[in-house]
Short mmCIF file of C-alpha atoms in Angstrom, two decimals:
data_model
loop_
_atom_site.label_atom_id
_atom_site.label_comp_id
_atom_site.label_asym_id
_atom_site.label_seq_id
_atom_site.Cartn_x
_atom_site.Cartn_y
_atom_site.Cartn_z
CA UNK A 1 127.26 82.40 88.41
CA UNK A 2 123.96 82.17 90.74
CA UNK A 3 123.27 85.29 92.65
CA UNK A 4 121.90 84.54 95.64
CA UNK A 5 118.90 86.89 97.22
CA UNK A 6 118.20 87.03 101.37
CA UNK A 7 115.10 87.35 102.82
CA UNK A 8 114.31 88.41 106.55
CA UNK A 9 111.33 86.32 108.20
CA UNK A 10 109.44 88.61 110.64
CA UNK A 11 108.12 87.01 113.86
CA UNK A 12 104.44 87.03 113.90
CA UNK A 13 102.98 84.21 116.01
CA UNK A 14 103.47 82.62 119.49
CA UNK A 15 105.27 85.98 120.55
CA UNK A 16 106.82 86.94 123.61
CA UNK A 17 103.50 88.74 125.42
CA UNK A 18 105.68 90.26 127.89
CA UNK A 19 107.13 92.43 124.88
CA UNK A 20 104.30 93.60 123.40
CA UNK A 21 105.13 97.21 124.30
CA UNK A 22 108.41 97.18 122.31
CA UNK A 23 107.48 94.74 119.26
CA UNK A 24 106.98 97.48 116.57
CA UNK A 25 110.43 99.36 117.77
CA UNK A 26 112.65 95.95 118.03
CA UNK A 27 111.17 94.79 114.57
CA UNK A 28 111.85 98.65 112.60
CA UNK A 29 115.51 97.60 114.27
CA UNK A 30 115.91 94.76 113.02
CA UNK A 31 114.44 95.63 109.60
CA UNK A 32 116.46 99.23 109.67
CA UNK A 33 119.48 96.65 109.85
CA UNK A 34 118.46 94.29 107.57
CA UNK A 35 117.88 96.88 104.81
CA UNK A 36 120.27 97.42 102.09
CA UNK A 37 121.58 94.27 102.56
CA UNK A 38 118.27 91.71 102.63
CA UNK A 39 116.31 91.79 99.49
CA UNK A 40 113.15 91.47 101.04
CA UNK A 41 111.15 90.77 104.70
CA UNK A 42 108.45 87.81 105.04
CA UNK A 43 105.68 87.17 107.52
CA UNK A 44 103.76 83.72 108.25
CA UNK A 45 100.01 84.17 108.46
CA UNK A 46 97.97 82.25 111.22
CA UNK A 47 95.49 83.43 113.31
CA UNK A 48 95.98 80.86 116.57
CA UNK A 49 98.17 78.76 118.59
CA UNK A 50 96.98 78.40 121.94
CA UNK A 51 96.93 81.67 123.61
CA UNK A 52 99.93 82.95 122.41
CA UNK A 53 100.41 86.38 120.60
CA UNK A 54 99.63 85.86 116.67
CA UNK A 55 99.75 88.61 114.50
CA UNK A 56 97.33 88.71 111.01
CA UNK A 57 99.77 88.50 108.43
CA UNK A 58 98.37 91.25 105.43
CA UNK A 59 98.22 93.67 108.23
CA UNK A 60 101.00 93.43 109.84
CA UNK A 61 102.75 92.58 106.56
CA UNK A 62 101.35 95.91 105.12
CA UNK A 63 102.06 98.31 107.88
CA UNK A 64 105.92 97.08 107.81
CA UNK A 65 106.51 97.59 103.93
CA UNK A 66 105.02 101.47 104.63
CA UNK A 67 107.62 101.97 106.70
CA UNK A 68 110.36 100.27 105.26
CA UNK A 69 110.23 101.62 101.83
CA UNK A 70 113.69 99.94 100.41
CA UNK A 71 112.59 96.01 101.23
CA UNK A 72 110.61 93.86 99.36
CA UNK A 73 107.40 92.66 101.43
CA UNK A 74 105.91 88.98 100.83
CA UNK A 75 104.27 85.70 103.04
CA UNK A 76 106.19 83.22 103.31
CA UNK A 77 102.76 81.39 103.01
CA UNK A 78 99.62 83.12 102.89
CA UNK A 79 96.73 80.67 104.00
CA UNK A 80 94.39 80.25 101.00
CA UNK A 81 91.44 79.12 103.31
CA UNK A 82 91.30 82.42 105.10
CA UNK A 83 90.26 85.14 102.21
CA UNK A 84 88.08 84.71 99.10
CA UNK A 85 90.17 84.10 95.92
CA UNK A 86 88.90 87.00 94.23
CA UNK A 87 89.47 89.55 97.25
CA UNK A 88 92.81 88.14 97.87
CA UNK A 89 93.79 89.29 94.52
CA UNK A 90 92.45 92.88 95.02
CA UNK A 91 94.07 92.59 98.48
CA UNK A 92 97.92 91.59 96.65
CA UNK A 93 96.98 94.34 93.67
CA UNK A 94 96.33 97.08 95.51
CA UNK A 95 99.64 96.69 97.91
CA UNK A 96 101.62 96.31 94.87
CA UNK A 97 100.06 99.29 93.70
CA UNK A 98 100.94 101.14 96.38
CA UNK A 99 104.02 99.87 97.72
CA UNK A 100 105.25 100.74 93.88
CA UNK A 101 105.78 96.93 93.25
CA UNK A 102 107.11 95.43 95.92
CA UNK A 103 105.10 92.44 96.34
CA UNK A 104 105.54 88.72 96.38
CA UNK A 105 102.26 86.21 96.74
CA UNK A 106 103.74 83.50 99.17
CA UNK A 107 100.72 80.94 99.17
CA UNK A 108 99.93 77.53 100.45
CA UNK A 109 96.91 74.91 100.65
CA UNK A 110 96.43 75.82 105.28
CA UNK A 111 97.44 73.12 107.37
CA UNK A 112 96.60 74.30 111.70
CA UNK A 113 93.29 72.43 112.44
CA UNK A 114 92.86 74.63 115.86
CA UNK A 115 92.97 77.99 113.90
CA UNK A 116 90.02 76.78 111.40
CA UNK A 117 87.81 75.29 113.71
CA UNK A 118 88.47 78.32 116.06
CA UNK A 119 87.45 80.56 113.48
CA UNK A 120 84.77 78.84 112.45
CA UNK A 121 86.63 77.87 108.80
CA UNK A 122 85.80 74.52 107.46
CA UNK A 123 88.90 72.51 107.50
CA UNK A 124 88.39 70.17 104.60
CA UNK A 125 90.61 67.27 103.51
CA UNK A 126 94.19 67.85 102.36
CA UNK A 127 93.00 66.89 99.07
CA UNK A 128 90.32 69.35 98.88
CA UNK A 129 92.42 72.50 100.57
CA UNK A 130 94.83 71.42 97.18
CA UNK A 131 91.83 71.76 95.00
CA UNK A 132 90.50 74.98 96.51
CA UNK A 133 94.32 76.42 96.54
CA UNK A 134 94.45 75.62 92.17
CA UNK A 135 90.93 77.23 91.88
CA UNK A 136 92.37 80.31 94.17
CA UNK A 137 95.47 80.96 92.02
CA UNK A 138 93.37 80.70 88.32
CA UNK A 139 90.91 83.26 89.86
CA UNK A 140 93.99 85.62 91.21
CA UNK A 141 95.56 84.98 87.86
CA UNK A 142 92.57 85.47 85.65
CA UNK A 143 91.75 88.89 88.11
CA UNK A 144 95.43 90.36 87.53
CA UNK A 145 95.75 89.20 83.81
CA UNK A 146 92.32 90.09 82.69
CA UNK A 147 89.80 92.80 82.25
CA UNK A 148 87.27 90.96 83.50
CA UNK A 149 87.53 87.35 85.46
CA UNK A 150 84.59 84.54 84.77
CA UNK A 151 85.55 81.15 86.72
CA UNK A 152 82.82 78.34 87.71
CA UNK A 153 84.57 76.14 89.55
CA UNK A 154 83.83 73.16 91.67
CA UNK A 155 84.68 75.35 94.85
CA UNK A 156 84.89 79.48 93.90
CA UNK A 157 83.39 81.64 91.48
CA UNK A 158 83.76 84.84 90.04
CA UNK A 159 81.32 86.40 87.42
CA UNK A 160 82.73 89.41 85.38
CA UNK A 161 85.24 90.38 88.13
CA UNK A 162 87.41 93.34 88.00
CA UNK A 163 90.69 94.34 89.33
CA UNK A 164 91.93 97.93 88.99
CA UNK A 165 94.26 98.99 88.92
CA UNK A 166 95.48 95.59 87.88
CA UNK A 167 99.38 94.88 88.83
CA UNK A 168 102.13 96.24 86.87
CA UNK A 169 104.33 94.25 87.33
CA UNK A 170 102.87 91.49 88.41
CA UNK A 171 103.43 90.08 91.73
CA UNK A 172 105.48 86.93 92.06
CA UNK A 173 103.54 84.04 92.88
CA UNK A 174 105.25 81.56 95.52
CA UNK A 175 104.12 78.13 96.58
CA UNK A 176 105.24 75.86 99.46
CA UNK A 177 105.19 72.33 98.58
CA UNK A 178 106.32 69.04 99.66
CA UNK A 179 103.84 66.45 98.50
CA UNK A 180 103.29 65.50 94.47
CA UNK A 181 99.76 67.19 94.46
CA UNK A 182 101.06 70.39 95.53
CA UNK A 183 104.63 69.92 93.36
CA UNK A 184 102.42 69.62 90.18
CA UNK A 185 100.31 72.68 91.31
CA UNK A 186 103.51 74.40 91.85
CA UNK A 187 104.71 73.50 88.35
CA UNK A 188 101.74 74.75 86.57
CA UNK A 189 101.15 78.22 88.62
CA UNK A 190 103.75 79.34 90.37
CA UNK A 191 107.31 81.77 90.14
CA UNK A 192 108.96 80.68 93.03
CA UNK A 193 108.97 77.37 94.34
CA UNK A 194 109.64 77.39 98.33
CA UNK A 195 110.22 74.69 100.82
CA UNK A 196 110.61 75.25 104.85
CA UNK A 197 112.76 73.43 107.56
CA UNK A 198 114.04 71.06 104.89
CA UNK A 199 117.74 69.65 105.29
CA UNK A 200 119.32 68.96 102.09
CA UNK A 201 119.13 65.04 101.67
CA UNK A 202 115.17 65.37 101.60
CA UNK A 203 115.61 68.80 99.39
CA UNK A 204 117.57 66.36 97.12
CA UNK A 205 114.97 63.91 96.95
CA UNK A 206 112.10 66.48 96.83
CA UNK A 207 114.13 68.04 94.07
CA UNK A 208 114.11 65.07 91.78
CA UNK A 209 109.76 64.89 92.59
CA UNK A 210 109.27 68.95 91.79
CA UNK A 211 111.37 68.00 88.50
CA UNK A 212 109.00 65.26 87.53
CA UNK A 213 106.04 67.04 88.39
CA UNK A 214 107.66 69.93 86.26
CA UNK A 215 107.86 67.80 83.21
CA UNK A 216 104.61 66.10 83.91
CA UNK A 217 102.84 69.73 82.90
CA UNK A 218 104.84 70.78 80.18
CA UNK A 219 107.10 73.41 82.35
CA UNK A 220 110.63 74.06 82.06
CA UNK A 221 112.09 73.21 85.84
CA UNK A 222 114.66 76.19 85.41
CA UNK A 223 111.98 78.46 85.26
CA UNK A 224 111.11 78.31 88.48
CA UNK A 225 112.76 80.16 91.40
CA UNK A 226 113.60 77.42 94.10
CA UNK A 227 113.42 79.05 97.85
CA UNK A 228 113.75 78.05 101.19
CA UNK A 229 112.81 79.43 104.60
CA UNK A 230 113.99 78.54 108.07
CA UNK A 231 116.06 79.64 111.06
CA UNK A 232 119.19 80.86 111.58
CA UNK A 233 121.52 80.64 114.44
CA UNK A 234 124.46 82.62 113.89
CA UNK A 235 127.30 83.19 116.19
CA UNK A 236 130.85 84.10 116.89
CA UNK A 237 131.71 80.07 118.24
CA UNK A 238 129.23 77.09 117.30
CA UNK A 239 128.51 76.83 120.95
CA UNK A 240 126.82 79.79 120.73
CA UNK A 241 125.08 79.46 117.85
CA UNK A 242 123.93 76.34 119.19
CA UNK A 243 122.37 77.97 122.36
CA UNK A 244 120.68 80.55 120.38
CA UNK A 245 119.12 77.90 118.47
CA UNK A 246 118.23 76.49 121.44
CA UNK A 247 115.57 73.06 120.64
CA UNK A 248 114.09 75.00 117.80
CA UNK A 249 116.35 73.73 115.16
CA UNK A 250 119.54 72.13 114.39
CA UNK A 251 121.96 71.78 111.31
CA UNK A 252 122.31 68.27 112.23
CA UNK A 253 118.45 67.12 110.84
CA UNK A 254 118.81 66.06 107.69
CA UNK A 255 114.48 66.03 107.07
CA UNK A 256 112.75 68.11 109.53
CA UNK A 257 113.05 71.56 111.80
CA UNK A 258 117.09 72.18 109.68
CA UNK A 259 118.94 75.16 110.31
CA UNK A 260 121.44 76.82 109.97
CA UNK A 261 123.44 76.56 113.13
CA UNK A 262 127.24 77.70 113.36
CA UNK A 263 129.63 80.43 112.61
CA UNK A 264 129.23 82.60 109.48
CA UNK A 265 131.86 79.88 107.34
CA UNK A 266 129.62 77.10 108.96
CA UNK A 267 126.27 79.20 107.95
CA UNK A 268 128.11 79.45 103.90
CA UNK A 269 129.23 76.26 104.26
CA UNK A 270 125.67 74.91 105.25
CA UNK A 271 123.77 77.11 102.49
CA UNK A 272 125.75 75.62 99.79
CA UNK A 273 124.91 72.62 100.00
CA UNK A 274 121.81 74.05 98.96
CA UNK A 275 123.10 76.42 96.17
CA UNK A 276 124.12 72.85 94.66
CA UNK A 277 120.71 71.55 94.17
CA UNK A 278 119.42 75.06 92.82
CA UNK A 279 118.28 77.34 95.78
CA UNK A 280 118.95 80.94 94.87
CA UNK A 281 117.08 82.79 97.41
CA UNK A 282 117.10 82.15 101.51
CA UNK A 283 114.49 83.18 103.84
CA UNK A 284 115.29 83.72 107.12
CA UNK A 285 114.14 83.59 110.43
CA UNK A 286 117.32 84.58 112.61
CA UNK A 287 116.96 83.46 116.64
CA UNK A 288 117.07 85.65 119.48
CA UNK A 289 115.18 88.29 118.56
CA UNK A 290 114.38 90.85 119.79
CA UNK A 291 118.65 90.50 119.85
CA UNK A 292 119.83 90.97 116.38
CA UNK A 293 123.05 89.21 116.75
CA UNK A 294 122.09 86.84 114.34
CA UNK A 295 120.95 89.03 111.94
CA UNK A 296 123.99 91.50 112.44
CA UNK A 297 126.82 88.42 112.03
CA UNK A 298 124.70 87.32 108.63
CA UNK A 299 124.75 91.23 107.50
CA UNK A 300 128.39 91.63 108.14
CA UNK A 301 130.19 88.51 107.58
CA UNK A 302 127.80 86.22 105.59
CA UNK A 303 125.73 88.20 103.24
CA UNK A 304 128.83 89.90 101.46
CA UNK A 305 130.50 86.46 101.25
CA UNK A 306 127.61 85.45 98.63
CA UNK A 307 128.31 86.95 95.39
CA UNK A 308 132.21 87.16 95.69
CA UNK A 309 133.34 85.46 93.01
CA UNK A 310 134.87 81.72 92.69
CA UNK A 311 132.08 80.95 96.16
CA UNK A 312 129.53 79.43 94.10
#
């Protein structure tokens, strides 16, 4: 039977300036609530939108997982563009070292023009970001795994590197990917494979491409973790949900911006579609916050429905 793991997304960007004051107490809330029953908490990392509030994700991300000592901390997609390779990896080992191994590497090739060019990053061809992402996880790999790390490559190098203390365990590594390039880089570095905003006829499809690519490099498909993240509107009557939800997201899109949208047997019903296809492990960003009536319905009424036996 497929136990399936939650995960609590963290807002981080385009907050709500006029709550500044409060955001640390809501989110120790929220994450005081979520703990015990979520497996783990998740921040996005940008720098930029506009001139909204935006949060930098290892900080933040690190400061949380101090003070919330029984979760499991990761990105739901770190930004390979923003941090050297080789200091990522002494970044990710030294948190794992001291959160006593409670780590996940959630990486992905950068995609927000205005945060690059704002912060003076070149912002390179998708083609190249995919490149630079592959070099990025051989050097982490090579830095955690290794005594010492020597890469050339064609973008980042790393000359008789070191890394202690190196992980133990190691961290898992997650990618987001959509796109063949990035399923076939999935395939040959990654733990967890993790798709956002997806509904499930275009997981379906997406499925069948990750499975290719998986053969393609010699990897068993099953060894994989498959993940998704997205938002959650959860309520006592759909209307509600629906209003919480507001034009963010809706259950109804089968491609782009799906939810979860509905009462906690709508929310099941609507995650199982996804168990079908293989998706063990949901990452959640619940609406309303700072409310937590989301979070609290999925914590009382849908969490402890996963797991009961005869669901799956």
């Amino acid at each position: 039977m497929t136990q399936v793991r939650f995960g609590f997304v963290m807002p981080a960007d385009q907050l709500d300036k006029t709550r500044r004051t409060t955001y640390v107490e809501d989110l120790d809330r929220a994450l005081r609530l979520a703990s015990g029953h979520f497996d783990s908490a998740w921040i996005i990392d940008h720098l930029q939108f506009g001139d909204a509030d935006v949060l930098e994700g290892c900080t933040a991300l690190t400061f949380m997982a101090a003070r919330h000592p029984k979760l499991r901390f990761g990105h739901t997609v770190l930004c390979q563009s923003f941090r050297n390779p080789a200091l990522l990896a002494k970044m990710a080992a030294t948190l794992q070292f001291l959160s006593g191994g409670r780590f996940i590497l959630g990486i992905g090739a950068g995609w927000h023009e205005e945060e690059y060019r704002a912060y003076g990053y070149d912002f390179p061809p998708a083609a190249v970001r995919v490149e630079q992402l592959d070099e990025t996880l051989q050097i982490v790999k090579a830095l955690w795994m290794q005594e010492t790390a020597t890469l050339h490559g064609k973008h980042f190098q790393v000359a008789d590197a070191r890394c202690e203390p190196r992980p133990d365990p190691l961290p898992p590594i997650m990618v987001g990917a959509f796109k063949p390039k990035m399923l076939r880089l999935t395939a040959r570095h990654a733990d967890w494979w993790n798709v956002s905003s997806t509904g499930p006829g275009a997981y379906r499809r997406m499925a069948a491409e990750f499975e290719r690519a998986c053969v393609e490099v010699g990897r068993d498909p099953a060894s994989l973790r498959r993940t998704w993240v997205g938002g959650c509107a959860c309520a006592s009557t759909q209307a509600e949900a629906e209003a919480l939800a507001g034009d963010r997201f809706s259950a109804d899109n089968d491609d782009k911006d799906f939810g979860f949208v509905g009462t906690p047997q709508q929310v099941i019903e609507q995650m199982q579609r996804f168990v079908e296809l293989g998706v063990d492990y949901f990452m959640l960003d619940c609406a309303g916050f700072p409310e937590v009536t989301a979070l609290y319905l999925l914590v009382k009424e849908v969490l402890p429905m996963w797991n009961r036996p005869g669901l799956q």
